Amino acid sequence: MERPAWAPRSIDITVPSVSRMYDYYLGGSHNFEVDREAARKAMEFMPGLPKIMQANRAFMRRAVRYAVGEGISQFLDIGSGIPTFGNVHEVAQEADPASRVMYVDHDPVAVAHSQAVLEGDDNAGILAADLRKPREILDSPQVHRLIDLNRPVALLLVAILHFVEDADDPYAAVAELREALAPGSMLVLTHASYEGIPLPPERAGGAVDVYRNIRNPLIMRSRDEIARFFEGYDMVEPGLVSPPRWRPDTAPEDEDPYAFSGFAGVGRKA
């Protein structure tokens, strides 16, 4: 397989990556045939996966605009993936040109492509780090260059926590990040769940098995389990809901049924 110029030499392009599969679902071009093959296999069980990802992205953009409207101009996006059109820095800086955005991801392709996209933007940056090691993120000089943790920050954990297994204690990681944030900060979160998927769980489980087989287990948590991530935050109306139902721009009834899979919410730290 020929290695494209944007792919770092350090990555194995014969192994699927969840961030490149996500890029494929969103219609991006920074993925390989091995990623597309895994994504198509998952779509055999759950054909609406692209609609689910699009609903996640649409929620993220609405939540970013909401945060800016509430006076927040700093964004920490962990598990940011490969930048596509309408990413956080574009939405935030369109609403407030002074907005600062720090992306964090551990996928080398996501980091390399983010560096290329963000070149020349002094108010946005990318850090190679892992959500499971929050202290490395919080202590990073790159983060401190852009983000003042003494002022409110919008912490984005969009479509990332369902890739953190219980053995890695995602609740502790989210709590450690929360404790580092100033009062008035926000948590913007989406998470996969069997709830809302317009398929029997057994069939949806086939797609989950595809992720397990590529050694990136997809952890489908219940609504109550997802709500636990918001401990220490006051939920913003309308609470923890399916992505199209969070402050929609258009009638949710017009959305594809798959868009209602999983949950999305925003919390504010008192």
Coordinates of C-alpha atoms in Angstrom, one line a residue:
M1 CA 0.0 0.0 0.0
E2 CA 1.4 3.4 -1.0
R3 CA 1.8 5.8 1.9
P4 CA 0.2 9.2 1.2
A5 CA 2.3 12.3 2.0
W6 CA 0.0 13.3 5.0
A7 CA 0.5 9.9 6.8
P8 CA 3.4 10.0 9.4
R9 CA 6.0 7.3 8.9
S10 CA 5.4 6.1 12.4
I11 CA 1.9 4.7 11.9
D12 CA 1.0 1.3 10.7
I13 CA -1.3 1.9 7.7
T14 CA -2.4 -1.8 7.7
V15 CA -4.3 -1.5 11.0
P16 CA -7.7 0.2 11.2
S17 CA -8.0 3.4 13.3
V18 CA -11.3 4.6 14.9
S19 CA -10.5 8.2 14.1
R20 CA -9.9 7.4 10.4
M21 CA -13.1 5.3 10.3
Y22 CA -14.9 8.3 11.8
D23 CA -13.4 10.5 9.1
Y24 CA -14.7 8.0 6.5
Y25 CA -18.2 8.1 8.0
L26 CA -18.2 11.9 7.7
G27 CA -17.1 11.8 4.1
G28 CA -13.5 12.8 4.7
S29 CA -10.4 11.7 2.7
H30 CA -7.9 11.0 5.4
N31 CA -8.5 7.3 5.7
F32 CA -7.1 4.1 4.2
E33 CA -8.7 1.1 2.6
V34 CA -8.2 -0.9 5.8
D35 CA -10.3 1.8 7.6
R36 CA -13.0 1.8 5.0
E37 CA -13.2 -2.0 5.0
A38 CA -13.7 -2.0 8.8
A39 CA -16.2 0.8 8.6
R40 CA -18.2 -0.9 5.8
K41 CA -18.2 -4.1 7.8
A42 CA -19.7 -2.3 10.8
M43 CA -22.2 -0.7 8.5
E44 CA -23.4 -4.1 7.4
F45 CA -24.9 -4.5 10.9
M46 CA -25.7 -0.8 11.5
P47 CA -26.1 1.0 8.2
G48 CA -26.9 4.3 9.9
L49 CA -23.5 4.8 11.4
P50 CA -22.7 7.8 9.1
K51 CA -26.0 9.4 10.3
I52 CA -25.0 8.9 13.9
M53 CA -21.6 10.5 13.4
Q54 CA -23.2 13.5 11.5
A55 CA -25.7 14.0 14.4
N56 CA -22.8 14.0 16.8
R57 CA -21.0 16.7 14.8
A58 CA -24.1 18.8 14.4
F59 CA -24.7 18.7 18.2
M60 CA -21.0 19.6 18.8
R61 CA -21.4 22.7 16.6
R62 CA -24.6 23.8 18.4
A63 CA -23.0 23.3 21.8
V64 CA -19.9 25.3 20.8
R65 CA -22.1 28.2 19.6
Y66 CA -24.1 27.9 22.9
A67 CA -20.9 28.1 24.9
V68 CA -19.7 31.2 23.1
G69 CA -23.1 32.8 23.6
E70 CA -22.6 32.1 27.4
G71 CA -19.3 33.9 27.4
I72 CA -16.9 31.1 27.0
S73 CA -14.0 31.7 24.7
Q74 CA -11.7 28.7 25.6
F75 CA -12.2 25.2 24.3
L76 CA -10.4 22.0 25.2
D77 CA -11.4 19.2 22.7
I78 CA -10.1 15.8 23.9
G79 CA -10.3 13.0 21.4
S80 CA -10.7 15.6 18.6
G81 CA -10.0 13.3 15.7
I82 CA -9.2 14.4 12.2
P83 CA -10.4 17.9 11.5
T84 CA -13.2 18.1 9.0
F85 CA -15.2 21.1 7.8
G86 CA -17.0 22.9 10.6
N87 CA -14.7 21.8 13.3
V88 CA -14.5 23.4 16.8
H89 CA -12.1 26.2 16.0
E90 CA -14.0 27.2 12.9
V91 CA -17.3 27.3 14.7
A92 CA -15.9 29.1 17.8
Q93 CA -13.9 31.6 15.9
E94 CA -16.8 32.5 13.6
A95 CA -18.9 33.2 16.7
D96 CA -16.0 35.0 18.6
P97 CA -12.7 35.6 16.7
A98 CA -10.8 35.7 20.0
S99 CA -11.8 32.1 20.8
R100 CA -8.9 29.8 21.6
V101 CA -9.1 26.0 20.9
M102 CA -6.8 23.3 22.1
Y103 CA -7.3 19.9 20.4
V104 CA -6.0 16.7 22.0
D105 CA -5.7 13.3 20.3
H106 CA -3.5 10.3 20.5
D107 CA -3.9 9.2 16.9
P108 CA -0.7 10.3 15.0
V109 CA -2.7 10.9 11.8
A110 CA -5.2 13.1 13.6
V111 CA -2.3 15.0 15.2
A112 CA -0.4 15.4 11.9
H113 CA -3.4 16.5 9.9
S114 CA -4.5 18.9 12.7
Q115 CA -1.0 20.5 12.6
A116 CA -1.4 21.1 8.9
V117 CA -4.9 22.5 9.1
L118 CA -4.1 24.8 12.1
E119 CA -0.8 26.2 10.6
G120 CA -0.9 30.0 10.9
D121 CA -3.8 30.0 13.5
D122 CA -2.2 31.3 16.7
N123 CA -5.4 30.8 18.6
A124 CA -5.6 27.0 18.0
G125 CA -3.3 24.1 18.6
I126 CA -3.0 20.3 18.8
L127 CA -1.5 18.2 21.5
A128 CA -0.6 14.5 21.2
A129 CA -1.9 13.0 24.5
D130 CA -4.4 10.5 25.9
L131 CA -7.7 11.1 27.8
R132 CA -6.7 8.3 30.1
K133 CA -3.8 10.4 31.3
P134 CA -5.4 13.8 32.2
R135 CA -2.5 15.1 34.1
E136 CA -0.3 15.0 31.0
I137 CA -2.9 17.2 29.3
L138 CA -3.4 19.6 32.1
D139 CA 0.4 20.1 32.7
S140 CA 1.2 20.4 29.0
P141 CA 3.0 23.7 28.0
Q142 CA 1.0 23.6 24.7
V143 CA -2.3 23.7 26.7
H144 CA -1.1 26.5 29.0
R145 CA 0.0 28.6 26.0
L146 CA -3.6 28.7 24.8
I147 CA -5.9 27.9 27.8
D148 CA -6.1 29.8 31.1
L149 CA -7.5 27.2 33.5
N150 CA -8.3 30.0 35.9
R151 CA -11.1 31.1 33.5
P152 CA -14.1 29.1 32.3
V153 CA -13.3 26.5 29.6
A154 CA -15.6 24.3 27.5
L155 CA -14.3 20.7 27.8
L156 CA -15.4 18.7 24.8
L157 CA -15.6 14.9 25.1
V158 CA -17.5 14.1 21.9
A159 CA -17.7 10.5 20.8
I160 CA -14.6 9.5 22.8
L161 CA -15.6 8.1 26.2
H162 CA -17.2 5.0 24.6
F163 CA -13.7 4.0 23.6
V164 CA -12.4 4.1 27.2
E165 CA -13.0 0.8 29.0
D166 CA -14.2 0.6 32.6
A167 CA -10.8 -0.9 33.5
D168 CA -9.2 2.4 32.6
D169 CA -11.7 4.2 34.9
P170 CA -13.1 6.9 32.6
Y171 CA -15.1 8.4 35.5
A172 CA -11.9 9.2 37.4
A173 CA -10.3 10.8 34.3
V174 CA -13.4 13.0 33.7
A175 CA -13.5 14.0 37.4
E176 CA -9.8 14.9 37.4
L177 CA -10.4 17.2 34.4
R178 CA -13.4 18.7 36.1
E179 CA -11.5 19.5 39.2
A180 CA -8.9 21.5 37.1
L181 CA -11.6 23.7 35.5
A182 CA -12.7 27.0 36.8
P183 CA -16.3 27.6 38.0
G184 CA -18.6 28.4 35.0
S185 CA -16.8 25.9 32.8
M186 CA -18.8 23.5 30.7
L187 CA -18.7 19.8 29.8
V188 CA -19.9 19.0 26.3
L189 CA -20.3 15.2 25.9
T190 CA -21.7 12.6 23.6
H191 CA -21.7 8.8 24.1
A192 CA -22.8 5.7 22.3
S193 CA -25.6 3.6 23.7
Y194 CA -27.9 0.8 22.6
E195 CA -30.7 3.1 23.6
G196 CA -32.2 4.9 20.7
I197 CA -30.7 2.7 18.0
P198 CA -33.6 1.7 15.6
L199 CA -32.3 -1.9 15.6
P200 CA -32.5 -4.9 17.9
P201 CA -29.4 -4.8 20.3
E202 CA -28.3 -8.2 18.9
R203 CA -27.9 -6.8 15.5
A204 CA -26.3 -3.5 16.7
G205 CA -23.9 -5.7 18.6
G206 CA -22.5 -7.0 15.4
A207 CA -21.1 -3.5 14.7
V208 CA -19.8 -3.4 18.3
D209 CA -18.0 -6.7 17.6
V210 CA -16.2 -5.1 14.6
Y211 CA -14.7 -2.5 16.9
R212 CA -13.7 -5.2 19.4
N213 CA -12.0 -7.2 16.6
I214 CA -9.8 -4.2 15.6
R215 CA -8.9 -3.9 19.3
N216 CA -10.8 -0.7 19.9
P217 CA -13.7 -1.9 22.0
L218 CA -16.9 0.2 21.7
I219 CA -18.4 0.4 25.2
M220 CA -22.2 0.9 25.0
R221 CA -23.2 2.5 28.3
S222 CA -26.7 3.1 29.6
R223 CA -28.2 6.5 30.0
D224 CA -27.7 6.3 33.8
E225 CA -24.0 5.3 33.3
I226 CA -23.5 8.2 30.9
A227 CA -25.2 10.7 33.3
R228 CA -22.5 9.8 35.9
F229 CA -19.9 11.7 33.8
F230 CA -21.8 14.9 34.7
E231 CA -21.3 14.6 38.4
G232 CA -20.2 18.0 39.7
Y233 CA -22.0 19.8 36.8
D234 CA -25.5 21.3 36.6
M235 CA -27.2 20.0 33.5
V236 CA -28.1 22.6 30.8
E237 CA -31.6 22.3 29.5
P238 CA -32.9 20.0 28.0
G239 CA -30.6 17.7 29.9
L240 CA -29.1 14.4 28.6
V241 CA -31.0 13.6 25.4
S242 CA -30.5 12.1 21.9
P243 CA -28.3 14.5 19.9
P244 CA -31.0 15.9 17.6
R245 CA -33.1 16.9 20.6
W246 CA -30.4 19.1 22.2
R247 CA -31.4 22.7 21.3
P248 CA -32.1 21.8 17.7
D249 CA -32.0 24.3 14.8
T250 CA -34.6 22.4 12.8
A251 CA -37.4 20.1 13.8
P252 CA -36.0 16.8 15.2
E253 CA -38.8 14.9 13.6
D254 CA -37.1 15.5 10.2
E255 CA -34.0 13.7 11.3
D256 CA -33.0 10.2 10.2
P257 CA -34.0 7.6 12.9
Y258 CA -30.4 6.6 13.4
A259 CA -29.5 10.2 14.5
F260 CA -31.3 9.5 17.8
S261 CA -28.8 6.9 18.8
G262 CA -26.9 7.5 22.0
F263 CA -26.9 10.6 24.2
A264 CA -25.6 14.1 24.2
G265 CA -25.6 16.8 26.9
V266 CA -23.9 19.9 28.3
G267 CA -23.2 20.6 32.0
R268 CA -22.0 23.7 33.7
K269 CA -19.7 23.7 36.7
A270 CA -21.0 25.7 39.6

